[in-house]
GROMACS .gro file of C-alpha atoms in nm:
model
  469
    1MET     CA    1  -2.095  -1.469   1.405
    2GLU     CA    2  -2.180  -1.812   1.266
    3PRO     CA    3  -2.010  -2.114   1.431
    4ILE     CA    4  -1.863  -2.233   1.101
    5GLU     CA    5  -1.704  -1.892   1.039
    6VAL     CA    6  -1.544  -1.892   1.384
    7ALA     CA    7  -1.428  -2.251   1.331
    8ASP     CA    8  -1.262  -2.149   1.004
    9ARG     CA    9  -1.080  -1.862   1.173
   10LEU     CA   10  -0.963  -2.083   1.457
   11GLY     CA   11  -0.772  -2.300   1.212
   12ARG     CA   12  -0.559  -2.575   1.367
   13TRP     CA   13  -0.626  -2.454   1.720
   14SER     CA   14  -0.608  -2.798   1.879
   15ALA     CA   15  -0.263  -2.886   1.736
   16GLY     CA   16  -0.075  -2.834   2.060
   17ARG     CA   17  -0.014  -2.971   2.406
   18GLY     CA   18  -0.232  -2.914   2.705
   19PRO     CA   19  -0.604  -2.920   2.789
   20LEU     CA   20  -0.831  -2.852   2.494
   21TYR     CA   21  -1.008  -2.564   2.668
   22LEU     CA   22  -0.676  -2.381   2.717
   23LEU     CA   23  -0.578  -2.436   2.354
   24LEU     CA   24  -0.917  -2.305   2.240
   25ALA     CA   25  -0.897  -2.007   2.473
   26GLY     CA   26  -0.545  -1.933   2.350
   27ARG     CA   27  -0.647  -1.927   1.985
   28LEU     CA   28  -0.957  -1.715   2.054
   29ARG     CA   29  -0.735  -1.478   2.254
   30THR     CA   30  -0.502  -1.439   1.953
   31LEU     CA   31  -0.794  -1.369   1.719
   32ILE     CA   32  -0.922  -1.102   1.957
   33GLU     CA   33  -0.581  -0.940   2.002
   34ASP     CA   34  -0.519  -0.941   1.627
   35GLY     CA   35  -0.856  -0.778   1.564
   36GLU     CA   36  -0.998  -1.069   1.364
   37LEU     CA   37  -1.269  -1.085   1.631
   38SER     CA   38  -1.349  -0.719   1.687
   39PRO     CA   39  -1.504  -0.559   1.999
   40GLY     CA   40  -1.876  -0.626   2.025
   41THR     CA   41  -1.867  -0.936   1.805
   42ASP     CA   42  -2.123  -1.194   1.917
   43LEU     CA   43  -1.959  -1.535   1.959
   44PRO     CA   44  -2.151  -1.857   1.889
   45PRO     CA   45  -2.347  -2.023   2.172
   46ASP     CA   46  -2.159  -2.289   2.366
   47ARG     CA   47  -2.339  -2.585   2.212
   48ALA     CA   48  -2.325  -2.452   1.857
   49LEU     CA   49  -1.950  -2.386   1.865
   50ALA     CA   50  -1.887  -2.719   2.037
   51LYS     CA   51  -2.073  -2.894   1.755
   52ALA     CA   52  -1.878  -2.703   1.489
   53LEU     CA   53  -1.548  -2.795   1.658
   54ALA     CA   54  -1.648  -3.153   1.741
   55VAL     CA   55  -1.569  -3.111   2.112
   56GLY     CA   56  -1.772  -3.136   2.427
   57ARG     CA   57  -1.975  -2.835   2.536
   58GLY     CA   58  -1.769  -2.821   2.856
   59THR     CA   59  -1.456  -2.740   2.652
   60VAL     CA   60  -1.619  -2.432   2.501
   61VAL     CA   61  -1.772  -2.325   2.832
   62ALA     CA   62  -1.433  -2.349   3.005
   63ALA     CA   63  -1.260  -2.158   2.724
   64TYR     CA   64  -1.521  -1.880   2.733
   65ASP     CA   65  -1.499  -1.865   3.113
   66GLN     CA   66  -1.120  -1.832   3.095
   67LEU     CA   67  -1.148  -1.540   2.851
   68SER     CA   68  -1.418  -1.385   3.066
   69VAL     CA   69  -1.186  -1.388   3.369
   70GLU     CA   70  -0.923  -1.215   3.155
   71GLY     CA   71  -1.175  -0.949   3.050
   72ARG     CA   72  -1.156  -1.040   2.682
   73VAL     CA   73  -1.518  -1.155   2.652
   74VAL     CA   74  -1.840  -1.069   2.829
   75ARG     CA   75  -2.084  -1.348   2.923
   76ARG     CA   76  -2.439  -1.279   3.032
   77GLN     CA   77  -2.709  -1.534   3.087
   78GLY     CA   78  -2.971  -1.495   2.819
   79SER     CA   79  -2.751  -1.263   2.612
   80GLY     CA   80  -2.475  -1.503   2.512
   81THR     CA   81  -2.104  -1.426   2.477
   82ARG     CA   82  -1.946  -1.135   2.296
   83VAL     CA   83  -1.598  -0.988   2.256
   84ALA     CA   84  -1.539  -0.718   2.518
   85GLY     CA   85  -1.550  -0.355   2.411
   86THR     CA   86  -1.790  -0.135   2.225
   87ALA     CA   87  -1.900  -0.242   1.882
   88VAL     CA   88  -1.799   0.000   1.608
   89THR     CA   89  -2.034   0.011   1.312
   90THR     CA   90  -1.882   0.136   0.990
   91THR     CA   91  -2.018   0.164   0.641
   92PRO     CA   92  -1.773   0.039   0.376
   93GLU     CA   93  -1.717   0.295   0.104
   94THR     CA   94  -1.594   0.253  -0.247
   95THR     CA   95  -1.293   0.452  -0.358
   96HIS     CA   96  -1.330   0.809  -0.477
   97SER     CA   97  -0.962   0.854  -0.564
   98PRO     CA   98  -0.917   0.973  -0.925
   99ALA     CA   99  -0.613   0.746  -0.951
  100PHE     CA  100  -0.831   0.439  -0.895
  101LEU     CA  101  -1.130   0.570  -1.088
  102GLN     CA  102  -0.900   0.590  -1.390
  103LEU     CA  103  -0.865   0.212  -1.364
  104LEU     CA  104  -1.233   0.151  -1.293
  105GLU     CA  105  -1.366   0.384  -1.562
  106PRO     CA  106  -1.114   0.387  -1.849
  107ASP     CA  107  -1.169   0.617  -2.146
  108ALA     CA  108  -0.981   0.561  -2.470
  109ASP     CA  109  -1.002   0.930  -2.556
  110VAL     CA  110  -0.834   1.043  -2.234
  111VAL     CA  111  -0.457   1.052  -2.188
  112ALA     CA  112  -0.434   0.890  -1.846
  113LEU     CA  113  -0.164   1.058  -1.636
  114ALA     CA  114  -0.341   1.021  -1.302
  115CYS     CA  115  -0.222   0.664  -1.240
  116ALA     CA  116   0.151   0.618  -1.289
  117ALA     CA  117   0.225   0.273  -1.429
  118PRO     CA  118   0.399   0.115  -1.731
  119GLN     CA  119   0.167   0.070  -2.029
  120ARG     CA  120   0.299  -0.269  -2.138
  121PRO     CA  121   0.515  -0.552  -2.002
  122PRO     CA  122   0.878  -0.558  -2.113
  123PRO     CA  123   0.976  -0.863  -2.322
  124GLU     CA  124   1.171  -1.004  -2.028
  125VAL     CA  125   0.843  -1.068  -1.844
  126VAL     CA  126   0.713  -1.279  -2.131
  127ALA     CA  127   1.044  -1.467  -2.148
  128ALA     CA  128   1.029  -1.536  -1.772
  129TYR     CA  129   0.687  -1.697  -1.807
  130GLU     CA  130   0.820  -1.913  -2.091
  131ARG     CA  131   1.111  -2.028  -1.875
  132ILE     CA  132   0.895  -2.128  -1.578
  133LEU     CA  133   0.651  -2.339  -1.781
  134PRO     CA  134   0.858  -2.661  -1.751
  135ARG     CA  135   0.874  -2.608  -1.374
  136LEU     CA  136   0.497  -2.579  -1.361
  137ALA     CA  137   0.455  -2.891  -1.572
  138ALA     CA  138   0.684  -3.086  -1.338
  139MET     CA  139   0.508  -2.978  -1.018
  140ASP     CA  140   0.381  -3.263  -0.802
  141GLY     CA  141   0.262  -3.269  -0.442
  142ASP     CA  142   0.207  -2.892  -0.436
  143ILE     CA  143  -0.158  -2.785  -0.403
  144GLY     CA  144  -0.063  -2.428  -0.496
  145TYR     CA  145  -0.181  -2.253  -0.179
  146HIS     CA  146   0.101  -2.055  -0.018
  147PRO     CA  147  -0.038  -1.776   0.205
  148ASN     CA  148   0.316  -1.654   0.283
  149GLY     CA  149   0.421  -1.679  -0.080
  150HIS     CA  150   0.609  -1.942  -0.277
  151PRO     CA  151   0.936  -2.036  -0.099
  152ILE     CA  152   1.142  -1.977  -0.414
  153LEU     CA  153   1.022  -1.618  -0.445
  154ARG     CA  154   1.053  -1.547  -0.072
  155GLU     CA  155   1.416  -1.653  -0.087
  156ALA     CA  156   1.478  -1.443  -0.399
  157ILE     CA  157   1.332  -1.134  -0.229
  158ALA     CA  158   1.529  -1.202   0.090
  159ALA     CA  159   1.848  -1.236  -0.115
  160ARG     CA  160   1.783  -0.898  -0.275
  161TYR     CA  161   1.755  -0.735   0.067
  162ARG     CA  162   2.074  -0.906   0.181
  163ALA     CA  163   2.251  -0.769  -0.127
  164ARG     CA  164   2.134  -0.420  -0.021
  165GLY     CA  165   2.293  -0.462   0.321
  166VAL     CA  166   1.983  -0.571   0.512
  167PRO     CA  167   2.017  -0.925   0.659
  168THR     CA  168   1.690  -1.099   0.578
  169ASP     CA  169   1.553  -1.450   0.621
  170PRO     CA  170   1.275  -1.580   0.392
  171ALA     CA  171   1.058  -1.611   0.705
  172GLN     CA  172   1.059  -1.229   0.715
  173ILE     CA  173   0.892  -1.206   0.373
  174LEU     CA  174   0.521  -1.211   0.289
  175VAL     CA  175   0.441  -1.215  -0.083
  176THR     CA  176   0.134  -1.012  -0.182
  177GLY     CA  177  -0.065  -0.927  -0.493
  178GLY     CA  178   0.126  -0.602  -0.546
  179GLY     CA  179   0.223  -0.313  -0.319
  180GLN     CA  180  -0.136  -0.194  -0.277
  181GLN     CA  181  -0.244  -0.527  -0.131
  182ALA     CA  182   0.058  -0.517   0.097
  183LEU     CA  183  -0.058  -0.183   0.237
  184SER     CA  184  -0.412  -0.316   0.270
  185PHE     CA  185  -0.295  -0.616   0.474
  186LEU     CA  186  -0.082  -0.392   0.695
  187ALA     CA  187  -0.376  -0.160   0.759
  188ARG     CA  188  -0.613  -0.445   0.837
  189GLY     CA  189  -0.359  -0.633   1.044
  190LEU     CA  190  -0.218  -0.348   1.252
  191LEU     CA  191  -0.489  -0.080   1.277
  192ARG     CA  192  -0.818  -0.044   1.457
  193PRO     CA  193  -1.090   0.217   1.409
  194GLY     CA  194  -0.974   0.546   1.557
  195ASP     CA  195  -0.602   0.459   1.551
  196ARG     CA  196  -0.370   0.745   1.460
  197VAL     CA  197  -0.151   0.707   1.151
  198LEU     CA  198   0.129   0.949   1.062
  199VAL     CA  199   0.184   1.017   0.691
  200GLU     CA  200   0.372   1.270   0.483
  201ALA     CA  201   0.170   1.554   0.334
  202PRO     CA  202   0.146   1.508   0.043
  203THR     CA  203   0.178   1.133  -0.002
  204TYR     CA  204   0.066   0.835  -0.210
  205PRO     CA  205  -0.315   0.850  -0.233
  206GLY     CA  206  -0.352   0.472  -0.230
  207ALA     CA  207  -0.208   0.463   0.121
  208LEU     CA  208  -0.457   0.723   0.240
  209GLU     CA  209  -0.736   0.511   0.093
  210VAL     CA  210  -0.641   0.194   0.283
  211PHE     CA  211  -0.588   0.375   0.614
  212ARG     CA  212  -0.922   0.549   0.590
  213GLU     CA  213  -1.093   0.228   0.482
  214VAL     CA  214  -1.019   0.082   0.827
  215ASP     CA  215  -1.138   0.407   0.990
  216ALA     CA  216  -0.794   0.515   1.108
  217VAL     CA  217  -0.729   0.882   1.183
  218VAL     CA  218  -0.469   1.006   0.934
  219GLU     CA  219  -0.239   1.289   1.043
  220GLY     CA  220  -0.032   1.471   0.783
  221ARG     CA  221   0.330   1.563   0.860
  222PRO     CA  222   0.599   1.741   0.656
  223ILE     CA  223   0.797   1.538   0.402
  224GLY     CA  224   1.021   1.303   0.598
  225LEU     CA  225   0.773   1.288   0.891
  226GLY     CA  226   1.019   1.428   1.146
  227PRO     CA  227   1.020   1.300   1.507
  228VAL     CA  228   0.761   1.028   1.563
  229GLY     CA  229   0.537   1.062   1.864
  230SER     CA  230   0.249   0.852   1.989
  231ALA     CA  231   0.077   0.674   1.699
  232ALA     CA  232  -0.039   0.330   1.590
  233LEU     CA  233   0.157   0.344   1.262
  234ALA     CA  234   0.382   0.573   1.059
  235TYR     CA  235   0.400   0.555   0.678
  236ILE     CA  236   0.666   0.707   0.454
  237VAL     CA  237   0.795   0.688   0.097
  238ALA     CA  238   1.162   0.745   0.175
  239THR     CA  239   1.300   0.701  -0.177
  240TRP     CA  240   1.168   0.902  -0.474
  241GLN     CA  241   0.876   1.018  -0.265
  242ASN     CA  242   0.533   1.007  -0.424
  243PRO     CA  243   0.447   1.269  -0.545
  244THR     CA  244   0.742   1.507  -0.486
  245GLY     CA  245   1.035   1.283  -0.590
  246THR     CA  246   1.245   1.365  -0.283
  247VAL     CA  247   1.487   1.121  -0.118
  248LEU     CA  248   1.542   1.095   0.256
  249SER     CA  249   1.909   1.125   0.357
  250THR     CA  250   2.097   0.861   0.554
  251LEU     CA  251   2.092   1.079   0.866
  252GLU     CA  252   1.717   1.142   0.832
  253ARG     CA  253   1.652   0.771   0.786
  254ARG     CA  254   1.850   0.676   1.093
  255SER     CA  255   1.681   0.945   1.303
  256LEU     CA  256   1.333   0.844   1.187
  257ALA     CA  257   1.388   0.472   1.248
  258GLU     CA  258   1.530   0.538   1.594
  259SER     CA  259   1.245   0.775   1.681
  260ALA     CA  260   0.981   0.521   1.573
  261ALA     CA  261   1.152   0.244   1.768
  262ALA     CA  262   1.181   0.458   2.081
  263HIS     CA  263   0.805   0.523   2.076
  264GLY     CA  264   0.710   0.168   1.975
  265VAL     CA  265   0.551   0.286   1.650
  266PRO     CA  266   0.558   0.045   1.352
  267LEU     CA  267   0.724   0.227   1.062
  268VAL     CA  268   0.619   0.137   0.706
  269ASP     CA  269   0.874   0.220   0.437
  270ASP     CA  270   0.704   0.210   0.096
  271GLU     CA  271   0.986   0.109  -0.140
  272VAL     CA  272   0.774   0.052  -0.450
  273LEU     CA  273   0.961   0.335  -0.627
  274ALA     CA  274   1.305   0.267  -0.480
  275ASP     CA  275   1.449   0.124  -0.804
  276LEU     CA  276   1.346   0.422  -1.018
  277GLY     CA  277   1.647   0.650  -0.981
  278PHE     CA  278   1.756   0.800  -1.313
  279PRO     CA  279   2.096   0.724  -1.473
  280GLY     CA  280   2.374   0.942  -1.340
  281THR     CA  281   2.212   1.004  -1.002
  282ASP     CA  282   2.373   0.890  -0.681
  283PRO     CA  283   2.229   0.565  -0.548
  284PRO     CA  284   1.983   0.623  -0.264
  285PRO     CA  285   2.082   0.548   0.096
  286PRO     CA  286   2.014   0.201   0.240
  287PRO     CA  287   1.651   0.106   0.309
  288LEU     CA  288   1.500   0.220   0.637
  289ALA     CA  289   1.507  -0.145   0.743
  290ALA     CA  290   1.887  -0.113   0.768
  291PHE     CA  291   1.836   0.127   1.061
  292GLY     CA  292   1.568  -0.052   1.261
  293GLU     CA  293   1.462  -0.415   1.307
  294GLY     CA  294   1.097  -0.322   1.344
  295VAL     CA  295   1.068  -0.140   1.009
  296LEU     CA  296   0.812  -0.286   0.768
  297SER     CA  297   0.928  -0.258   0.407
  298VAL     CA  298   0.681  -0.274   0.118
  299GLY     CA  299   0.802  -0.359  -0.230
  300SER     CA  300   0.657  -0.441  -0.570
  301LEU     CA  301   0.748  -0.517  -0.930
  302SER     CA  302   0.451  -0.322  -1.065
  303LYS     CA  303   0.625   0.013  -1.118
  304ILE     CA  304   0.960  -0.111  -1.241
  305LEU     CA  305   0.818  -0.386  -1.469
  306TRP     CA  306   0.441  -0.395  -1.521
  307GLY     CA  307   0.127  -0.354  -1.315
  308GLY     CA  308  -0.020  -0.674  -1.458
  309LEU     CA  309   0.252  -0.874  -1.281
  310ARG     CA  310   0.070  -0.862  -0.947
  311VAL     CA  311   0.365  -0.939  -0.722
  312GLY     CA  312   0.456  -0.736  -0.416
  313TRP     CA  313   0.579  -0.809  -0.067
  314VAL     CA  314   0.621  -0.704   0.294
  315ARG     CA  315   0.952  -0.748   0.476
  316GLY     CA  316   0.934  -0.730   0.854
  317PRO     CA  317   0.957  -0.907   1.188
  318VAL     CA  318   0.853  -1.272   1.170
  319ALA     CA  319   0.569  -1.222   1.420
  320VAL     CA  320   0.412  -0.953   1.201
  321ILE     CA  321   0.463  -1.154   0.883
  322ASP     CA  322   0.291  -1.455   1.042
  323ARG     CA  323  -0.004  -1.238   1.145
  324LEU     CA  324  -0.038  -1.097   0.794
  325ALA     CA  325  -0.013  -1.447   0.645
  326ARG     CA  326  -0.310  -1.559   0.858
  327LEU     CA  327  -0.501  -1.258   0.731
  328ARG     CA  328  -0.411  -1.343   0.370
  329ALA     CA  329  -0.518  -1.705   0.418
  330VAL     CA  330  -0.865  -1.583   0.514
  331HIS     CA  331  -0.882  -1.354   0.209
  332ASP     CA  332  -0.755  -1.567  -0.078
  333LEU     CA  333  -0.545  -1.862   0.051
  334GLY     CA  334  -0.241  -1.735  -0.138
  335GLY     CA  335  -0.122  -1.566  -0.454
  336ASN     CA  336  -0.076  -1.659  -0.817
  337ILE     CA  337   0.204  -1.917  -0.832
  338PRO     CA  338   0.300  -1.877  -1.201
  339ALA     CA  339   0.340  -1.503  -1.146
  340GLN     CA  340   0.551  -1.566  -0.836
  341LEU     CA  341   0.777  -1.812  -1.017
  342ALA     CA  342   0.818  -1.563  -1.302
  343ALA     CA  343   0.904  -1.291  -1.051
  344ALA     CA  344   1.162  -1.516  -0.885
  345ASP     CA  345   1.315  -1.576  -1.228
  346LEU     CA  346   1.333  -1.201  -1.296
  347LEU     CA  347   1.470  -1.075  -0.964
  348PRO     CA  348   1.835  -1.188  -0.997
  349ASP     CA  349   1.874  -0.984  -1.319
  350LEU     CA  350   1.645  -0.698  -1.220
  351ASP     CA  351   1.926  -0.444  -1.195
  352LEU     CA  352   2.031  -0.501  -1.558
  353LEU     CA  353   1.672  -0.467  -1.671
  354ARG     CA  354   1.628  -0.162  -1.453
  355GLU     CA  355   1.908   0.025  -1.630
  356ARG     CA  356   1.719   0.021  -1.958
  357ILE     CA  357   1.384   0.103  -1.802
  358VAL     CA  358   1.503   0.404  -1.601
  359ARG     CA  359   1.675   0.546  -1.910
  360GLN     CA  360   1.338   0.536  -2.082
  361ARG     CA  361   1.171   0.697  -1.779
  362LYS     CA  362   1.426   0.978  -1.776
  363ASP     CA  363   1.367   1.045  -2.146
  364CYS     CA  364   0.992   1.068  -2.080
  365HIS     CA  365   1.050   1.293  -1.779
  366ASP     CA  366   1.274   1.529  -1.976
  367LEU     CA  367   1.026   1.543  -2.264
  368LEU     CA  368   0.728   1.631  -2.043
  369VAL     CA  369   0.923   1.891  -1.845
  370ALA     CA  370   1.036   2.057  -2.167
  371GLU     CA  371   0.687   2.048  -2.320
  372LEU     CA  372   0.528   2.203  -2.012
  373ALA     CA  373   0.800   2.469  -1.988
  374ALA     CA  374   0.733   2.569  -2.347
  375ARG     CA  375   0.351   2.559  -2.335
  376VAL     CA  376   0.273   2.674  -1.978
  377PRO     CA  377   0.587   2.858  -1.864
  378GLU     CA  378   0.403   3.014  -1.570
  379TRP     CA  379   0.362   2.674  -1.402
  380GLU     CA  380   0.618   2.576  -1.137
  381VAL     CA  381   0.744   2.239  -1.261
  382ALA     CA  382   1.034   2.108  -1.055
  383PRO     CA  383   1.238   1.839  -1.237
  384VAL     CA  384   1.307   1.522  -1.039
  385HIS     CA  385   1.587   1.265  -1.050
  386GLY     CA  386   1.376   0.954  -1.009
  387GLY     CA  387   1.030   0.821  -0.948
  388GLN     CA  388   0.748   0.869  -1.196
  389THR     CA  389   0.556   1.188  -1.120
  390LEU     CA  390   0.587   1.567  -1.137
  391TRP     CA  391   0.454   1.779  -0.853
  392VAL     CA  392   0.333   2.097  -1.023
  393ARG     CA  393   0.230   2.421  -0.854
  394LEU     CA  394  -0.032   2.628  -1.034
  395PRO     CA  395   0.004   3.008  -1.016
  396ARG     CA  396  -0.370   3.062  -0.972
  397GLY     CA  397  -0.686   2.870  -0.897
  398ASP     CA  398  -0.677   2.523  -0.744
  399GLY     CA  399  -0.578   2.176  -0.858
  400ALA     CA  400  -0.921   2.019  -0.806
  401SER     CA  401  -1.110   2.254  -1.038
  402PHE     CA  402  -0.828   2.258  -1.293
  403ALA     CA  403  -0.813   1.875  -1.298
  404GLN     CA  404  -1.180   1.877  -1.394
  405ARG     CA  405  -1.108   2.125  -1.672
  406ALA     CA  406  -0.813   1.912  -1.789
  407LEU     CA  407  -1.034   1.602  -1.796
  408ARG     CA  408  -1.279   1.782  -2.022
  409HIS     CA  409  -0.981   1.848  -2.249
  410GLY     CA  410  -0.894   1.478  -2.256
  411THR     CA  411  -0.619   1.448  -1.994
  412ALA     CA  412  -0.646   1.292  -1.647
  413ILE     CA  413  -0.423   1.429  -1.371
  414LEU     CA  414  -0.448   1.423  -0.992
  415PRO     CA  415  -0.544   1.728  -0.782
  416GLY     CA  416  -0.298   1.781  -0.499
  417ILE     CA  417  -0.553   1.821  -0.222
  418GLY     CA  418  -0.646   1.453  -0.245
  419LEU     CA  419  -0.286   1.358  -0.161
  420ASP     CA  420  -0.259   1.584   0.144
  421ALA     CA  421  -0.405   1.462   0.473
  422ARG     CA  422  -0.380   1.814   0.613
  423GLY     CA  423  -0.606   1.949   0.342
  424GLY     CA  424  -0.320   2.148   0.189
  425SER     CA  425  -0.155   2.129  -0.154
  426ALA     CA  426  -0.473   2.273  -0.308
  427ASP     CA  427  -0.265   2.469  -0.560
  428HIS     CA  428  -0.080   2.158  -0.683
  429VAL     CA  429  -0.144   1.877  -0.930
  430ARG     CA  430   0.037   1.547  -0.977
  431ILE     CA  431   0.122   1.450  -1.333
  432SER     CA  432   0.271   1.114  -1.427
  433PHE     CA  433   0.538   1.101  -1.696
  434VAL     CA  434   0.507   0.722  -1.741
  435ALA     CA  435   0.354   0.719  -2.088
  436SER     CA  436   0.456   0.708  -2.452
  437GLU     CA  437   0.625   1.014  -2.600
  438GLU     CA  438   0.324   1.067  -2.827
  439ASP     CA  439   0.084   1.063  -2.532
  440LEU     CA  440   0.303   1.300  -2.332
  441ARG     CA  441   0.314   1.553  -2.617
  442THR     CA  442  -0.061   1.524  -2.662
  443ALA     CA  443  -0.116   1.564  -2.288
  444ALA     CA  444   0.104   1.874  -2.270
  445ARG     CA  445  -0.084   2.035  -2.558
  446ARG     CA  446  -0.421   1.953  -2.402
  447LEU     CA  447  -0.314   2.077  -2.060
  448ALA     CA  448  -0.203   2.406  -2.213
  449GLU     CA  449  -0.538   2.438  -2.389
  450ALA     CA  450  -0.719   2.357  -2.064
  451TRP     CA  451  -0.514   2.620  -1.882
  452ARG     CA  452  -0.599   2.888  -2.133
  453ALA     CA  453  -0.969   2.803  -2.094
  454TYR     CA  454  -0.950   2.771  -1.717
  455GLU     CA  455  -1.130   3.019  -1.498
  456PRO     CA  456  -1.065   2.965  -1.127
  457PRO     CA  457  -1.381   2.937  -0.919
  458ALA     CA  458  -1.477   3.259  -0.746
  459ARG     CA  459  -1.357   3.274  -0.389
  460ARG     CA  460  -1.625   3.298  -0.129
  461ALA     CA  461  -1.633   3.646   0.023
  462PRO     CA  462  -1.547   3.661   0.393
  463ALA     CA  463  -1.845   3.676   0.623
  464ALA     CA  464  -1.948   4.026   0.728
  465PRO     CA  465  -1.867   4.114   1.088
  466PRO     CA  466  -2.166   4.099   1.324
  467LEU     CA  467  -2.352   4.422   1.384
  468ALA     CA  468  -2.284   4.591   1.714
  469VAL     CA  469  -2.579   4.584   1.950
   0.00000   0.00000   0.00000
């Protein structure tokens, strides 16, 4: 690793009391423990790092020697200094998830029901931007870099949690560029290659993508996860589960939070869909964070308002938030301030806006359920009471091959097997109902046509038993 890169990661390492070598060793130790300097990483030579840090070579030598005594680095004459442990070489891969490919490869002739997101911003978003313009014009002495997020938005998010019965300080909030980035930071900040992550099967495919991207080992569990054992992380969508639309009960939430805490497993509660309960349904139980101080809550305005408003967040212990903020500073210094100010303007009245939006979502849900019941009555389509997707069981064939057939008929849906870490759910597909009524009717007609033309792939015949000899 180049000296200037290490110097950048060290940050304000010398802003403390005590000998410089101890301060340097302390900051390097933190970078190693946080995984920012991974096992096997070659550290700069003594003289080169000393020059980059503008300190004497003896300071670097003493810091390296201190970490060597602790077993955190290995020093060999002629071979330099490296972080202790075996280097893990991985090859970054691009996403193969159909949900993301829909975004990367849009097609105007395809009704896109693989990625569930609003198709346009509500007028309130535009009005919020108009209201924050004078505040932007009056800004002075603010360079615009806030790795933790703008203080005004962090307080607004904290206030929303307090209103939901979860005492929260702004220091417990990290603002992110949407819920997906929040999950990405959590994966990069808390997981190492080979770490075990517990997820529901099926679950949100974007979460599976970020966990696998850091080479974690993903283990599928039943909906609700059940008792948590030894693992590096547990991930759940407790409210309007993606893709099934289920809601974890109060008792199940308390049991899960207590189980995770007892085993020291960080528990991530993805609340991106938590505000999407339909009118007339009972409000969901309190967030998982109400049952455990160590719970990490992920939220976003993308699903309730608009995906183009790239504002999400993580709520959690201050130590974890600080670690994630350091990670964000390395990536992009901080988020979009106008978007954050607009989000802070919207949050106090979000519940009033939500009432109108979820009424529209329910109408779309009811329309698609009715259309599918009329056109493909043999499908098992379970209505839901919130969220944004239907989890459909096909009576024959498999979701992967049928999704390909549906795409050729101009409709994009998600095969279930890609959402199931256990390799199950092969006979299911996920269909979003977040679309215009016209698109939903068109999609239902095309799916019915695709089903009539669908021929399941032939099953491979079982291998013949070996001949007796």
